[in-house]
Amino acid sequence: MNFKPAAVNAASEKGFAMSQMQNVERQLREMILGLEIGPGEKLTERWIEGRFGASRTPVRAALLRLETEGLVGRDGRGWTVSPINLAELEQIAVYREAVEVAALRLTCMHADGNAIDVIEAMLDSCDENTAREEWHRVGMDFHIELARLSGNEFLFKAVRDAMTRLSRARWLEVRDEAALGRAWAEHRAILAATRLGDADEAARRLSTHIVGSRDRLVTSLANDRRGLRARGFAVVAA
Amino acid sequence: MNFKPAAVNAASEKGFAMSQMQNVERQLREMILGLEIGPGEKLTERWIEGRFGASRTPVRAALLRLETEGLVGRDGRGWTVSPINLAELEQIAVYREAVEVAALRLTCMHADGNAIDVIEAMLDSCDENTAREEWHRVGMDFHIELARLSGNEFLFKAVRDAMTRLSRARWLEVRDEAALGRAWAEHRAILAATRLGDADEAARRLSTHIVGSRDRLVTSLANDRRGLRARGFAVVAA
DNA sequence: GATACCGGTTTGGTATCCCAAAATGGTATC
DNA sequence: GATACCATTTTGGGATACCAAACCGGTATC
């Protein structure tokens, strides 16, 4: 029987036909990033199949794609949601710094005021009434969109990929209002230097921002490991 | 019928059990990188299925993986071997420079003489009697292994991925003996600076090497576009 | 109580079948 | 000769059936 109950409706989003594979991939990614499925949890193709009303063929394809994003991994024969790995987070920070700084330097060489205005507007859209989740999302998009301005597809994808991998950890981070404010100030300073085309200054500020961000993140997670463990989240030490 | 004729034998390489997916992926990658299937050529799942004696399920899985490597891409509904894209090659050079330099700087901070000896021995293994194909392979492995020494998995994978994407283009490049000698000299100079832990010097030489390499590559391919076209290879302009 | 063993169950890997959409090729029309 | 049109074939997307290996629970043995 080729009857697909609910998934096919969810698929047609604004009349946009989506393949089952894309559906499963998107929904599963959201569940993983939204921590609806905890880091370290086991996944079976059959569970996913039942959960999303798709057969194993698209499920399998989606898993293969998510594997390349580092969101799921193989555990022997089966599938596992990737645990939070502190050592990996530190390595990603180094990687991020390399690609983001390179992208930013490129951008500074042909800074486009309008494009920078758009990014600044993103930052402005967050105020004290904004949900924590939104701050989180905008904080990542800032880096991603900034990298996009470089015009280099590879640097852009590298940054986007790195942010995706950091996403869950950053969501788990206990962040106070002050830290968020500091981050936003740093974002604005980076933008300002970029607008002026001052590559060295922008690069320096971005590096500092990334390193500080990494330190706060790793410290927070290391301190809260007990709490995370209690929620059933696998956390691998640095 | 679940009978698998020859593929299963090729699979057990030194008693090493390999899944059909891995088999198809590896063989197809080799055919693409070895230009046995030309850039721009159309692929059908059914052709691959028949060619390697595997069913469509592992074939599709392999294609999905190769897609993330950039070796195949989607052309509407079907699959295509990625064409040689000059603009992309230039972007990859920028990307490479960012990640390779970052990796090299890390390596310089904890330079391991023995590890560097191993890489130098790789270079030494090439002489006037060495096949062109071997020079080609060692030239890539030099960069990959050097990146591995950084200890950063992400930088390493980024370099490996970049070299894979450059591989076919470099193989197509018309390279004279002199250019090869110059490249090897640059490799040795980079190693020497790295051995001394002179990060700035090593980084400078690596940057120069990459930029020079890019220029020669793009120029060569642009000049030879007619010849490549004649061989049935799709080449997209910068 | 710990452990080794065994049979049933689950699960990923694979082959195969069906379908709708897209490509193809031949034909009639202008 | 070019073009629009229709029948046929091909092809990728998806669903399902089957298998071998891994997993699990219970039992017997020490």
Coordinates of C-alpha atoms (C1' of nucleotides) in Angstrom, one line a residue:
Chain A
M1 CA 0.0 0.0 0.0
N2 CA 1.4 3.3 -1.0
F3 CA -0.8 5.4 1.2
K4 CA 0.9 8.1 3.2
P5 CA -1.2 9.4 6.0
A6 CA 0.0 12.7 7.5
A7 CA 3.5 13.1 6.4
V8 CA 2.5 14.0 2.8
N9 CA 0.4 16.9 4.1
A10 CA 3.2 18.2 6.2
A11 CA 5.3 17.8 3.0
S12 CA 3.3 20.3 1.0
E13 CA 4.4 23.4 2.8
K14 CA 3.0 26.4 0.9
G15 CA 2.3 24.1 -2.1
F16 CA 6.0 23.2 -2.0
A17 CA 6.4 19.5 -2.9
M18 CA 9.0 17.9 -0.7
S19 CA 10.3 14.4 -1.0
Q20 CA 10.0 12.1 1.9
M21 CA 13.7 12.1 2.3
Q22 CA 13.8 15.8 2.7
N23 CA 10.9 15.6 5.1
V24 CA 12.5 13.0 7.3
E25 CA 15.8 14.8 7.2
R26 CA 14.4 18.1 8.2
Q27 CA 12.2 16.8 10.9
L28 CA 14.8 14.6 12.4
R29 CA 17.3 17.3 12.3
E30 CA 14.9 19.6 14.1
M31 CA 14.3 17.0 16.8
I32 CA 17.9 16.4 17.3
L33 CA 18.9 20.1 17.4
G34 CA 15.9 20.8 19.6
L35 CA 17.1 18.1 22.0
E36 CA 13.8 16.3 21.6
I37 CA 16.1 13.3 21.0
G38 CA 18.9 13.5 23.5
P39 CA 22.6 13.4 22.6
G40 CA 23.8 9.8 22.9
E41 CA 20.4 8.3 22.3
K42 CA 20.0 5.2 20.1
L43 CA 18.0 5.5 16.9
T44 CA 16.5 2.6 15.0
E45 CA 15.5 3.0 11.4
R46 CA 12.2 1.3 12.2
W47 CA 11.4 3.8 15.0
I48 CA 12.0 6.7 12.6
E49 CA 10.0 5.0 9.9
G50 CA 7.0 4.7 12.2
R51 CA 7.5 8.2 13.7
F52 CA 7.3 10.0 10.5
G53 CA 5.2 7.7 8.4
A54 CA 7.9 7.1 5.8
S55 CA 9.4 3.9 4.7
R56 CA 13.0 2.9 5.4
T57 CA 14.3 4.0 2.0
P58 CA 14.0 7.7 2.7
V59 CA 14.8 7.2 6.4
R60 CA 18.0 5.6 5.4
A61 CA 18.8 8.4 3.0
A62 CA 18.1 11.0 5.6
L63 CA 20.3 9.3 8.2
L64 CA 23.2 9.2 5.7
R65 CA 22.9 12.9 5.2
L66 CA 22.6 13.7 8.9
E67 CA 25.7 11.6 9.4
T68 CA 27.7 13.9 7.2
E69 CA 26.5 16.8 9.3
G70 CA 27.8 15.0 12.4
L71 CA 24.3 15.0 14.0
V72 CA 24.1 11.2 14.0
G73 CA 26.8 8.6 14.0
R74 CA 27.2 4.9 13.7
D75 CA 27.5 2.8 16.9
G76 CA 28.6 -0.5 15.6
R77 CA 25.8 -1.5 13.3
G78 CA 23.2 0.9 14.6
W79 CA 22.6 4.6 14.7
T80 CA 23.2 7.0 17.6
V81 CA 22.5 10.7 18.1
S82 CA 26.0 12.2 18.4
P83 CA 26.9 12.9 22.0
I84 CA 28.1 16.3 23.1
N85 CA 31.8 16.1 22.9
L86 CA 33.8 18.7 24.7
A87 CA 37.1 17.9 22.9
E88 CA 35.3 18.2 19.6
L89 CA 33.7 21.5 20.6
E90 CA 37.2 22.9 21.3
Q91 CA 38.4 21.7 17.9
I92 CA 35.4 23.2 16.2
A93 CA 36.3 26.5 17.8
V94 CA 39.7 26.4 16.2
Y95 CA 38.2 25.4 12.9
R96 CA 35.6 28.1 13.1
E97 CA 38.2 30.7 13.8
A98 CA 40.2 29.8 10.7
V99 CA 37.3 29.9 8.3
E100 CA 35.3 32.8 9.8
V101 CA 38.3 35.0 9.9
A102 CA 39.2 34.2 6.4
A103 CA 35.7 34.9 5.3
L104 CA 35.6 38.1 7.2
R105 CA 38.8 39.3 5.6
L106 CA 37.4 38.6 2.2
T107 CA 34.2 40.5 3.1
C108 CA 36.2 43.5 4.3
M109 CA 37.9 43.8 0.9
H110 CA 34.5 44.5 -0.7
A111 CA 32.3 45.6 2.1
D112 CA 28.7 46.2 1.1
G113 CA 27.0 48.6 3.4
N114 CA 23.5 47.4 2.5
A115 CA 24.3 43.8 3.3
I116 CA 25.8 44.8 6.6
D117 CA 22.7 46.8 7.4
V118 CA 20.6 43.7 7.0
I119 CA 22.8 41.8 9.4
E120 CA 22.8 44.7 11.9
A121 CA 19.0 44.7 11.6
M122 CA 19.0 41.0 12.7
L123 CA 20.9 42.0 15.8
D124 CA 18.5 44.8 16.4
S125 CA 15.5 42.5 16.2
C126 CA 16.4 41.0 19.6
D127 CA 15.4 42.9 22.7
E128 CA 14.5 42.1 26.3
N129 CA 11.1 40.7 25.1
T130 CA 12.7 38.3 22.7
A131 CA 12.5 34.6 23.6
R132 CA 15.7 32.9 24.5
E133 CA 15.4 30.5 21.6
E134 CA 15.3 33.4 19.2
W135 CA 18.5 35.0 20.7
H136 CA 20.1 31.6 20.2
R137 CA 19.0 31.4 16.6
V138 CA 20.0 35.0 15.7
G139 CA 23.3 34.5 17.3
M140 CA 24.1 31.7 15.0
D141 CA 22.7 33.3 11.9
F142 CA 24.8 36.4 12.5
H143 CA 27.9 34.3 12.0
I144 CA 26.5 32.4 9.1
E145 CA 25.2 35.4 7.2
L146 CA 28.4 37.3 7.8
A147 CA 30.3 34.4 6.2
R148 CA 27.9 34.3 3.3
L149 CA 28.9 37.9 2.5
S150 CA 32.4 36.6 1.7
G151 CA 31.0 35.2 -1.5
N152 CA 33.1 32.0 -1.0
E153 CA 30.8 29.1 -1.0
F154 CA 33.2 26.8 0.8
L155 CA 34.0 29.2 3.7
F156 CA 30.2 29.8 4.0
K157 CA 29.4 26.1 4.1
A158 CA 32.2 25.5 6.6
V159 CA 30.8 28.1 8.9
R160 CA 27.3 26.9 8.6
D161 CA 28.3 23.4 9.3
A162 CA 30.4 24.4 12.3
M163 CA 27.5 26.4 13.7
T164 CA 25.2 23.4 13.2
R165 CA 27.5 21.2 15.2
L166 CA 27.8 23.8 17.9
S167 CA 24.1 24.4 18.0
R168 CA 23.0 21.9 20.6
A169 CA 25.9 22.6 22.9
R170 CA 25.1 26.3 22.8
W171 CA 21.5 25.7 23.6
L172 CA 22.5 23.7 26.6
E173 CA 24.9 26.4 27.8
V174 CA 23.7 28.3 30.8
R175 CA 23.9 31.9 29.6
D176 CA 23.1 34.9 31.7
E177 CA 21.8 38.2 30.4
A178 CA 25.2 39.8 30.8
A179 CA 27.0 37.2 28.7
L180 CA 24.4 37.7 26.0
G181 CA 24.8 41.4 26.1
R182 CA 28.5 41.1 25.9
A183 CA 28.2 38.8 22.9
W184 CA 25.9 41.3 21.1
A185 CA 28.3 44.1 21.8
E186 CA 31.1 42.1 20.2
H187 CA 28.9 41.3 17.2
R188 CA 28.3 45.0 16.7
A189 CA 32.0 45.8 17.0
I190 CA 32.8 43.2 14.4
L191 CA 30.2 44.7 12.1
A192 CA 31.5 48.2 12.6
A193 CA 35.1 47.3 11.7
T194 CA 33.8 45.3 8.7
R195 CA 31.8 48.3 7.5
L196 CA 34.9 50.4 7.6
G197 CA 36.9 47.7 5.7
D198 CA 39.3 47.4 8.6
A199 CA 40.1 43.8 8.1
D200 CA 42.8 43.5 10.8
E201 CA 40.6 45.1 13.5
A202 CA 37.5 43.0 12.4
A203 CA 39.6 39.8 12.4
R204 CA 41.1 40.5 15.8
R205 CA 37.7 41.2 17.3
L206 CA 36.2 38.1 15.7
S207 CA 39.0 35.9 17.0
T208 CA 38.6 37.2 20.5
H209 CA 34.8 36.7 20.3
I210 CA 35.2 33.1 19.2
V211 CA 37.8 32.2 21.7
G212 CA 35.8 33.8 24.5
S213 CA 32.7 32.0 23.3
R214 CA 34.4 28.7 23.3
D215 CA 35.7 29.2 26.8
R216 CA 32.4 30.1 28.2
L217 CA 30.7 27.2 26.4
V218 CA 33.2 24.5 27.5
T219 CA 33.3 25.8 31.1
S220 CA 29.5 25.9 31.3
L221 CA 29.1 22.4 30.0
A222 CA 31.9 21.0 32.1
N223 CA 30.3 22.5 35.2
D224 CA 26.9 21.3 34.3
R225 CA 27.8 17.8 33.3
R226 CA 26.0 16.3 36.2
G227 CA 22.8 18.1 35.3
L228 CA 23.1 17.1 31.7
R229 CA 23.8 13.5 32.6
A230 CA 20.6 13.6 34.8
R231 CA 18.6 14.6 31.7
G232 CA 20.0 11.6 29.9
F233 CA 22.3 13.5 27.7
A234 CA 25.6 11.8 26.9
V235 CA 28.5 14.2 27.4
V236 CA 32.0 13.2 26.4
A237 CA 34.9 14.8 28.3
A238 CA 37.5 17.0 26.7
Chain B
M1 CA 17.8 -13.9 -5.6
N2 CA 20.3 -12.8 -3.2
F3 CA 23.3 -14.0 -5.1
K4 CA 26.2 -11.6 -5.5
P5 CA 28.6 -12.7 -8.2
A6 CA 31.9 -10.9 -8.3
A7 CA 31.4 -7.8 -6.1
V8 CA 31.4 -9.8 -2.9
N9 CA 34.8 -11.2 -3.7
A10 CA 36.3 -7.8 -4.4
A11 CA 34.7 -6.8 -1.1
S12 CA 36.7 -9.2 1.0
E13 CA 40.0 -7.4 0.6
K14 CA 42.5 -9.1 2.9
G15 CA 39.6 -10.7 4.7
F16 CA 38.1 -7.3 5.3
A17 CA 34.4 -7.5 5.1
M18 CA 33.0 -4.5 3.2
S19 CA 29.4 -3.6 2.7
Q20 CA 28.1 -3.2 -0.8
M21 CA 27.6 0.5 -0.1
Q22 CA 31.2 1.0 0.7
N23 CA 32.2 -1.1 -2.3
V24 CA 30.1 1.0 -4.7
E25 CA 31.2 4.2 -3.1
R26 CA 34.9 3.4 -3.3
Q27 CA 34.8 2.0 -6.8
L28 CA 32.7 4.8 -8.1
R29 CA 34.9 7.4 -6.5
E30 CA 37.9 5.8 -8.1
M31 CA 36.3 5.8 -11.5
I32 CA 35.4 9.5 -11.1
L33 CA 38.7 10.6 -9.8
G34 CA 40.5 8.5 -12.3
L35 CA 38.5 10.2 -15.1
E36 CA 37.1 6.9 -16.3
I37 CA 33.8 8.7 -16.0
G38 CA 34.2 12.2 -17.4
P39 CA 33.3 15.4 -15.7
G40 CA 29.8 16.3 -16.7
E41 CA 28.7 12.8 -17.6
K42 CA 25.3 11.6 -16.7
L43 CA 24.9 8.7 -14.3
T44 CA 21.9 6.5 -13.9
E45 CA 21.4 4.4 -10.8
R46 CA 20.6 1.4 -13.0
W47 CA 23.8 1.7 -14.9
I48 CA 25.8 1.7 -11.7
E49 CA 23.7 -1.1 -10.4
G50 CA 24.6 -3.3 -13.4
R51 CA 28.2 -2.1 -13.5
F52 CA 29.1 -3.1 -9.9
G53 CA 26.6 -5.9 -9.3
A54 CA 24.9 -4.3 -6.4
S55 CA 21.2 -3.4 -6.1
R56 CA 19.9 0.1 -6.1
T57 CA 19.7 0.5 -2.4
P58 CA 23.5 0.6 -1.8
V59 CA 24.0 2.4 -5.1
R60 CA 21.7 5.2 -3.8
A61 CA 23.5 5.3 -0.5
A62 CA 26.9 5.6 -2.3
L63 CA 25.6 8.4 -4.5
L64 CA 24.3 10.3 -1.5
R65 CA 27.8 10.1 0.1
L66 CA 29.6 11.1 -3.1
E67 CA 27.3 14.0 -3.4
T68 CA 28.5 15.4 -0.1
E69 CA 32.0 15.1 -1.4
G70 CA 31.1 17.1 -4.4
L71 CA 32.0 14.4 -6.9
V72 CA 28.5 13.9 -8.1
G73 CA 25.6 16.3 -8.2
R74 CA 22.0 16.4 -9.0
D75 CA 20.9 17.5 -12.5
G76 CA 17.1 17.9 -12.1
R77 CA 16.0 14.5 -11.1
G78 CA 19.1 12.6 -12.2
W79 CA 22.8 12.3 -11.2
T80 CA 25.7 13.9 -12.9
V81 CA 29.5 13.7 -12.4
S82 CA 30.4 17.2 -11.3
P83 CA 32.0 19.2 -14.0
I84 CA 35.3 20.9 -13.6
N85 CA 34.4 24.4 -12.4
L86 CA 37.1 27.0 -12.7
A87 CA 35.3 29.5 -10.4
E88 CA 35.0 26.7 -7.8
L89 CA 38.6 25.8 -8.1
E90 CA 39.5 29.4 -7.2
Q91 CA 37.2 29.4 -4.2
I92 CA 38.7 26.1 -3.0
A93 CA 42.1 27.6 -3.2
V94 CA 41.0 30.4 -0.8
Y95 CA 39.4 27.8 1.5
R96 CA 42.4 25.6 1.4
E97 CA 44.7 28.5 2.3
A98 CA 42.6 29.3 5.3
V99 CA 42.4 25.8 6.7
E100 CA 45.9 24.6 5.7
V101 CA 47.6 27.6 7.2
A102 CA 45.6 27.3 10.4
A103 CA 46.6 23.6 10.6
L104 CA 50.2 24.3 9.9
R105 CA 50.4 27.0 12.6
L106 CA 49.0 24.5 15.1
T107 CA 51.5 21.9 14.0
C108 CA 54.4 24.4 14.4
M109 CA 53.4 24.8 18.1
H110 CA 54.2 21.2 18.8
A111 CA 56.3 20.1 15.9
D112 CA 57.2 16.4 16.0
G113 CA 60.4 15.7 14.3
N114 CA 59.7 12.1 13.7
A115 CA 56.3 12.8 12.1
I116 CA 57.9 15.4 9.8
D117 CA 60.6 12.8 8.9
V118 CA 57.8 10.5 7.7
I119 CA 56.4 13.2 5.4
E120 CA 59.8 14.2 4.1
A121 CA 60.3 10.5 3.3
M122 CA 57.2 10.7 1.2
L123 CA 58.7 13.5 -0.8
D124 CA 62.0 11.6 -1.2
S125 CA 60.2 8.6 -2.5
C126 CA 59.6 10.4 -5.8
D127 CA 62.4 10.6 -8.3
E128 CA 62.8 10.8 -12.1
N129 CA 61.7 7.1 -12.4
T130 CA 58.4 7.7 -10.6
A131 CA 55.2 7.6 -12.6
R132 CA 53.4 10.8 -13.1
E133 CA 50.4 9.3 -11.3
E134 CA 52.5 8.7 -8.2
W135 CA 53.8 12.3 -8.1
H136 CA 50.3 13.4 -8.3
R137 CA 49.2 11.3 -5.4
V138 CA 52.1 12.1 -3.2
G139 CA 51.7 15.8 -3.9
M140 CA 48.2 15.6 -2.4
D141 CA 49.1 13.3 0.4
F142 CA 51.8 15.8 1.4
H143 CA 49.2 18.4 2.2
I144 CA 46.8 16.0 3.8
E145 CA 49.3 14.4 6.1
L146 CA 50.7 17.7 7.0
A147 CA 47.2 18.8 8.1
R148 CA 46.8 15.6 10.0
L149 CA 49.7 16.6 12.2
S150 CA 47.7 19.5 13.5
G151 CA 45.7 17.1 15.6
N152 CA 42.5 19.0 14.6
E153 CA 40.1 16.6 13.0
F154 CA 38.1 19.4 11.4
L155 CA 41.0 21.1 9.8
F156 CA 42.3 17.7 8.6
K157 CA 39.0 16.7 7.1
A158 CA 38.6 20.1 5.4
V159 CA 42.0 19.8 3.8
R160 CA 41.4 16.2 2.7
D161 CA 38.0 17.2 1.3
A162 CA 39.5 20.2 -0.6
M163 CA 42.3 18.0 -2.1
T164 CA 39.7 15.5 -3.2
R165 CA 37.8 18.2 -5.0
L166 CA 40.9 19.5 -6.6
S167 CA 42.2 16.1 -7.5
R168 CA 40.7 15.6 -11.0
A169 CA 41.6 19.2 -12.0
R170 CA 45.2 18.7 -10.9
W171 CA 45.3 15.5 -12.9
L172 CA 44.2 17.3 -16.0
E173 CA 46.7 20.0 -15.5
V174 CA 49.5 20.0 -18.0
R175 CA 52.5 20.1 -15.7
D176 CA 56.1 20.2 -16.8
E177 CA 59.0 18.8 -15.0
A178 CA 60.2 22.2 -13.9
A179 CA 56.9 23.0 -12.3
L180 CA 56.9 19.7 -10.4
G181 CA 60.4 20.4 -9.2
R182 CA 59.5 23.9 -8.0
A183 CA 56.5 22.4 -6.1
W184 CA 58.7 19.9 -4.4
A185 CA 61.2 22.6 -3.4
E186 CA 58.4 24.5 -1.9
H187 CA 57.1 21.5 0.0
R188 CA 60.6 21.0 1.4
A189 CA 60.9 24.6 2.4
I190 CA 57.5 24.4 4.2
L191 CA 58.6 21.3 6.1
A192 CA 61.9 22.9 7.1
A193 CA 60.2 25.9 8.6
T194 CA 57.7 23.7 10.3
R195 CA 60.5 21.6 11.8
L196 CA 62.0 24.7 13.3
G197 CA 58.7 25.7 14.6
D198 CA 58.8 28.9 12.6
A199 CA 55.1 29.3 12.2
D200 CA 55.2 32.7 10.4
E201 CA 57.7 31.5 7.9
A202 CA 56.0 28.2 7.3
A203 CA 52.6 29.9 6.9
R204 CA 54.0 32.4 4.4
R205 CA 55.6 29.8 2.3
L206 CA 52.5 27.6 2.4
S207 CA 50.3 30.6 1.3
T208 CA 52.6 31.4 -1.6
H209 CA 52.7 27.7 -2.6
I210 CA 48.9 27.5 -2.6
V211 CA 48.4 30.7 -4.5
G212 CA 51.0 29.8 -7.1
S213 CA 49.5 26.3 -7.4
R214 CA 46.1 27.8 -8.0
D215 CA 47.3 30.2 -10.7
R216 CA 49.1 27.5 -12.6
L217 CA 46.1 25.2 -12.3
V218 CA 43.5 27.6 -13.5
T219 CA 45.7 29.0 -16.3
S220 CA 46.5 25.5 -17.5
L221 CA 42.9 24.4 -17.6
A222 CA 41.7 27.6 -19.1
N223 CA 44.2 27.3 -21.9
D224 CA 43.4 23.7 -22.5
R225 CA 39.6 24.0 -22.4
R226 CA 39.3 23.1 -26.0
G227 CA 41.3 19.9 -25.5
L228 CA 39.3 19.0 -22.5
R229 CA 36.0 19.7 -24.3
A230 CA 37.3 17.4 -27.1
R231 CA 37.7 14.6 -24.6
G232 CA 34.1 15.0 -23.5
F233 CA 34.9 16.7 -20.2
A234 CA 32.6 19.5 -19.1
V235 CA 34.5 22.5 -18.0
V236 CA 32.7 25.5 -16.5
A237 CA 34.3 28.9 -16.9
A238 CA 35.4 31.0 -14.0
Chain C
dG1 C1' 25.7 -15.0 42.7
dA2 C1' 28.2 -15.0 38.6
dT3 C1' 28.7 -16.8 34.1
dA4 C1' 28.3 -19.3 30.0
dC5 C1' 25.1 -20.9 26.8
dC6 C1' 21.0 -21.0 23.8
dG7 C1' 16.8 -19.8 21.2
dG8 C1' 13.8 -16.2 19.9
dT9 C1' 13.5 -11.4 18.5
dT10 C1' 15.2 -7.1 16.6
dT11 C1' 17.8 -4.6 13.4
dG12 C1' 20.5 -3.0 9.6
dG13 C1' 21.8 -4.5 4.7
dT14 C1' 20.1 -5.7 0.5
dA15 C1' 17.2 -7.0 -3.4
dT16 C1' 13.0 -6.3 -5.7
dC17 C1' 8.6 -4.4 -6.9
dC18 C1' 5.5 -0.4 -8.0
dC19 C1' 4.5 4.1 -9.4
dA20 C1' 4.5 8.7 -11.1
dA21 C1' 7.2 11.9 -13.5
dA22 C1' 10.4 12.8 -16.9
dA23 C1' 12.9 11.7 -21.0
dT24 C1' 12.6 9.8 -25.7
dG25 C1' 11.4 9.0 -30.2
dG26 C1' 8.4 8.7 -33.8
dT27 C1' 4.6 11.0 -36.4
dA28 C1' 1.5 14.1 -38.1
dT29 C1' 0.8 18.9 -39.1
dC30 C1' 2.0 23.3 -40.7
Chain D
dG1 C1' 12.4 21.5 -42.4
dA2 C1' 10.7 22.8 -38.1
dT3 C1' 7.5 21.9 -34.6
dA4 C1' 3.9 20.4 -31.7
dC5 C1' 1.9 16.2 -30.0
dC6 C1' 1.3 11.6 -28.3
dA7 C1' 2.7 6.7 -27.0
dT8 C1' 6.5 4.3 -25.1
dT9 C1' 10.3 3.7 -22.3
dT10 C1' 13.3 5.0 -18.8
dT11 C1' 14.4 6.6 -14.3
dG12 C1' 14.4 8.1 -9.6
dG13 C1' 11.4 7.9 -5.3
dG14 C1' 9.4 5.0 -2.3
dA15 C1' 7.6 0.6 -0.1
dT16 C1' 8.3 -4.0 1.1
dA17 C1' 10.2 -8.7 1.6
dC18 C1' 14.0 -11.4 3.1
dC19 C1' 18.3 -12.5 5.3
dA20 C1' 22.2 -12.8 8.4
dA21 C1' 24.1 -10.9 12.2
dA22 C1' 23.6 -8.6 16.5
dC23 C1' 20.9 -8.3 20.6
dC24 C1' 18.3 -10.0 24.6
dG25 C1' 16.2 -12.8 28.1
dG26 C1' 16.0 -16.8 30.4
dT27 C1' 18.1 -21.0 31.9
dA28 C1' 21.4 -24.2 33.3
dT29 C1' 25.8 -24.8 35.2
dC30 C1' 29.6 -23.9 38.3

